CSV table of C-alpha atoms and ligand atoms in Angstrom, one decimal:
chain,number,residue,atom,x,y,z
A,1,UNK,CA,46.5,144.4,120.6
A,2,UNK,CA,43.2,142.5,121.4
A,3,UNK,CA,40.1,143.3,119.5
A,4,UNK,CA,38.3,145.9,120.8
A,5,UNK,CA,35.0,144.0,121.2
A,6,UNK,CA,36.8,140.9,123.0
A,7,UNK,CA,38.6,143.4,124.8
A,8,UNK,CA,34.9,145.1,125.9
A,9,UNK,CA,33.9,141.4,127.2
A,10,UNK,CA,36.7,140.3,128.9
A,11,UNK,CA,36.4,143.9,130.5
A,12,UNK,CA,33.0,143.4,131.1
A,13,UNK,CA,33.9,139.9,132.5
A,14,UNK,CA,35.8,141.1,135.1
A,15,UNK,CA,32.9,142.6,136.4
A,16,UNK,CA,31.2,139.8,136.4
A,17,UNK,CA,33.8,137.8,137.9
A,18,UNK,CA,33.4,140.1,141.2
A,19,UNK,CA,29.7,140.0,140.8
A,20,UNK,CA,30.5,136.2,141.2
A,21,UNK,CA,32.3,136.7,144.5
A,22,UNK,CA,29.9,139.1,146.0
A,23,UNK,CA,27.0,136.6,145.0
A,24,UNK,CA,29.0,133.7,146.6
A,25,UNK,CA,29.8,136.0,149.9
A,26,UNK,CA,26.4,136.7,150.0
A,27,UNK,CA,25.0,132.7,150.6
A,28,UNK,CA,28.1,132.5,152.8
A,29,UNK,CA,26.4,135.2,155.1
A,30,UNK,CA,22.9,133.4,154.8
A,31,UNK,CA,24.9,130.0,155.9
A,32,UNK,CA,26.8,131.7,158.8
A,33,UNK,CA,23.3,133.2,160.0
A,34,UNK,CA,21.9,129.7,159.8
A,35,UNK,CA,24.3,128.4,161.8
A,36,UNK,CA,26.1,126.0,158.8
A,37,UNK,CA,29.5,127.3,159.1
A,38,UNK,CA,30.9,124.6,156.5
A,39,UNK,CA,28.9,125.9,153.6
A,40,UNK,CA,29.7,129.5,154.7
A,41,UNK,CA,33.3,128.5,154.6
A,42,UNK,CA,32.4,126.7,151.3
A,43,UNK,CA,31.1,129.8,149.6
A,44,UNK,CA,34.0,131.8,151.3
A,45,UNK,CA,36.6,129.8,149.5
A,46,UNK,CA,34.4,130.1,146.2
A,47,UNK,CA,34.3,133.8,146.5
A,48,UNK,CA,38.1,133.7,146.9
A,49,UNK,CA,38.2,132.0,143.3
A,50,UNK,CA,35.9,134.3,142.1
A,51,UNK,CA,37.8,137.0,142.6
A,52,UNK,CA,41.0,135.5,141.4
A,53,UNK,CA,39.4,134.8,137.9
A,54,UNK,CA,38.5,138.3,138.0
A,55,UNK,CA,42.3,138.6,138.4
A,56,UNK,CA,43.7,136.6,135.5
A,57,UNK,CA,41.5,138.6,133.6
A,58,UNK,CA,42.2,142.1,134.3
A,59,UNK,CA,46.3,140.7,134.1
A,60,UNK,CA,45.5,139.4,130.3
A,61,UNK,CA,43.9,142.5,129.6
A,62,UNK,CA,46.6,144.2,130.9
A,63,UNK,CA,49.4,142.8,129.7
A,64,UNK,CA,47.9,143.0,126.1
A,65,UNK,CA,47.7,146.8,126.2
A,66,UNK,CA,43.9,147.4,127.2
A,67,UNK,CA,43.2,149.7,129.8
A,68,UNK,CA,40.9,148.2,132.5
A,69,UNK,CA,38.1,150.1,133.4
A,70,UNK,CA,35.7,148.9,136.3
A,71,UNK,CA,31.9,149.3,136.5
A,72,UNK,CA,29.4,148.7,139.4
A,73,UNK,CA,29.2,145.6,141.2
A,74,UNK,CA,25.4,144.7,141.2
A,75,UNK,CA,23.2,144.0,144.9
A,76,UNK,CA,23.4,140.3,145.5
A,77,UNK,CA,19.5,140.2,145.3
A,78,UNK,CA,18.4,136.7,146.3
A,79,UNK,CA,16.3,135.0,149.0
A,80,UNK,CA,16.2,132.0,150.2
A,81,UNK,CA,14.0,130.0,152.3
A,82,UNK,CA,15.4,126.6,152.1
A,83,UNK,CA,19.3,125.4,152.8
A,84,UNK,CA,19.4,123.7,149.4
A,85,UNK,CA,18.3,127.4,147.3
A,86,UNK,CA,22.1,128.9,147.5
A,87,UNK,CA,22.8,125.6,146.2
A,88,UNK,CA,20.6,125.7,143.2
A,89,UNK,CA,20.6,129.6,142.6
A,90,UNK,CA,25.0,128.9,142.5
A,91,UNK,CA,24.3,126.1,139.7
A,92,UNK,CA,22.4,128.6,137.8
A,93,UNK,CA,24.5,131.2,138.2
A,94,UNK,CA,27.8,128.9,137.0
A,95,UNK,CA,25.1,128.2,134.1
A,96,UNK,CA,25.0,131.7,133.2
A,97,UNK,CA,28.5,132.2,133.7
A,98,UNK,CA,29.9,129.7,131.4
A,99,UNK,CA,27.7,131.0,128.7
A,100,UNK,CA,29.5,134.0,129.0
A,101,UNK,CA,32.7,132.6,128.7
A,102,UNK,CA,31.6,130.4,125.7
A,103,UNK,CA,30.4,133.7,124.5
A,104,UNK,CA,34.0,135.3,124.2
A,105,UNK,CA,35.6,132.0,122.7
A,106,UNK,CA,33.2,132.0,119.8
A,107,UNK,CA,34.0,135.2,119.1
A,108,UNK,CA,38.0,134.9,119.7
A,109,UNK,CA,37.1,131.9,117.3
A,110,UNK,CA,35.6,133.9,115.1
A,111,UNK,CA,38.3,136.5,115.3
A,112,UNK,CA,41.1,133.5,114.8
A,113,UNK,CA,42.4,135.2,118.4
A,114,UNK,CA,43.9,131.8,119.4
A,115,UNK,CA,46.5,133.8,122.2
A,116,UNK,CA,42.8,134.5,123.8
A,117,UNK,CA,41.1,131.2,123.0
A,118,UNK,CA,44.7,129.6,124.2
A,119,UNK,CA,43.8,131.8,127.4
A,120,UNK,CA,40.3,130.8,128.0
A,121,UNK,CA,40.8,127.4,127.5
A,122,UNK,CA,41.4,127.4,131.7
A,123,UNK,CA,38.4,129.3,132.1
A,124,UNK,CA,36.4,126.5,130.0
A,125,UNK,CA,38.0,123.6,131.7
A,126,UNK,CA,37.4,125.3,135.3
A,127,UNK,CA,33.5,126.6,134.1
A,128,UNK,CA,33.0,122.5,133.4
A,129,UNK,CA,34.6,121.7,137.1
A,130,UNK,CA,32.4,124.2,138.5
A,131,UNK,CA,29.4,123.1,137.2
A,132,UNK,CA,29.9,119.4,138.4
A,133,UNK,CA,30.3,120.7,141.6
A,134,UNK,CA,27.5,122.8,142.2
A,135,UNK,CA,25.4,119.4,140.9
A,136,UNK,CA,27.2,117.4,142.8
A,137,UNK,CA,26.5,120.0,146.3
A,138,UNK,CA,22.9,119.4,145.1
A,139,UNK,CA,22.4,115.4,145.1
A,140,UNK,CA,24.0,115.3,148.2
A,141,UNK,CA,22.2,118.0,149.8
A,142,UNK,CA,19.0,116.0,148.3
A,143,UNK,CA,20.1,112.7,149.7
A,144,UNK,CA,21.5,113.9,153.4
A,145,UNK,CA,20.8,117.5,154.2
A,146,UNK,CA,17.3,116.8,155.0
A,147,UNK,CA,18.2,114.9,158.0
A,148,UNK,CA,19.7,116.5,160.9
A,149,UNK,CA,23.0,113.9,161.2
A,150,UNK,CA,23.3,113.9,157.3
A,151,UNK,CA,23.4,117.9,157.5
A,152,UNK,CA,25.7,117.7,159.9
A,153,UNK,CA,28.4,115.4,157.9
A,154,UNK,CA,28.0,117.4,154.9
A,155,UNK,CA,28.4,120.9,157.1
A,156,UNK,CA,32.0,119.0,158.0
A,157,UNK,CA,32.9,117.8,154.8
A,158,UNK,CA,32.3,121.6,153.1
A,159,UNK,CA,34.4,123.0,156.0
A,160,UNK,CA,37.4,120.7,154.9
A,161,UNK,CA,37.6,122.6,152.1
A,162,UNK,CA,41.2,124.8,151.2
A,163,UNK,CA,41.4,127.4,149.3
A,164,UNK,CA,44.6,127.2,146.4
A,165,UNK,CA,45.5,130.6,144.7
A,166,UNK,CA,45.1,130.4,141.2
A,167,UNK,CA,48.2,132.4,138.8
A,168,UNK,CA,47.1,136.1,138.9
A,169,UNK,CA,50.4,138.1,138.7
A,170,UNK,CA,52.1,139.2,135.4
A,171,UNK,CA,53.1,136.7,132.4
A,172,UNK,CA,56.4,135.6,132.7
B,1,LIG,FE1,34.4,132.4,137.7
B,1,LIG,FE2,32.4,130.4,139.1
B,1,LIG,O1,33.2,131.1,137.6
């Protein structure tokens, strides 16, 4: 059995794993309204991770005897007046989002839980690949998105990219 507190975050994590998705869906929508159908896609492919980390979560909890319970997905709550602000608002977010997970390692540190440190070591490595892309979207929108061909390159090279599933069924 997990400890109930880690138990409480990772539940609570969950939540905020869809949060994540719904945030991400939300600057798709702004992108498809502005016409930038690449970064839509983009963000449509990130919400589609989203969710599947809220996925690997609710298995672990499950297959370590916790019974998931689900709470309110907050209202997306953001405007934006400038293509770049989804960009920056998704950096912070990630920000925010690895301090939660960092949150639950100390503690499964703490707890010498190493089955759930062993577990979030993925979610660590994938917080840190996360992050470097969301800075990365940001130079470049810096360096070509304020010109209308530059813009148009970068709309191309976000709709290239493909969404891989990440491993949400049972354990083996
Ligand atoms: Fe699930 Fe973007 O972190």
């Amino acid at each position: 059995m997990l400890n109930d507190k880690i138990a409480a975050l990772l539940n609570d994590q969950v939540n905020k794993e869809l949060y994540s998705a719904y945030l991400y869906l939300d600057f798709a929508n702004y992108y498809a309204d502005e016409g930038l159908d690449g970064f839509a896609h983009w963000y449509e492919v990130q919400a589609q991770e989203e969710r599947d980390h809220a996925m690997m979560m609710r298995r672990y909890l499950i297959d370590n005897g916790v019974r998931v319970t689900f709470g309110e997905i907050a209202k997306p709550d953001k405007t934006f007046k400038e293509h770049i602000d989804p960009l920056n608002a998704g950096y912070e977010h990630e920000q925010y989002v690895t301090s939660l997970i960092n949150n639950i390692y100390s503690l499964a540190f703490a707890q010498k839980d190493f089955k759930t440190m062993q577990f979030l070591d993925w979610f660590i490595k994938e917080q840190g690949e996360e992050e470097k892309n969301a800075e990365d979207q940001i130079k470049k929108m810096k360096m070509f998105g304020y010109d209308a061909k530059g813009l148009y390159a970068l709309n191309q090279e976000l709709a290239a990219r493909v969404y891989t599933p990440s491993a949400t069924g049972p354990a083996m």
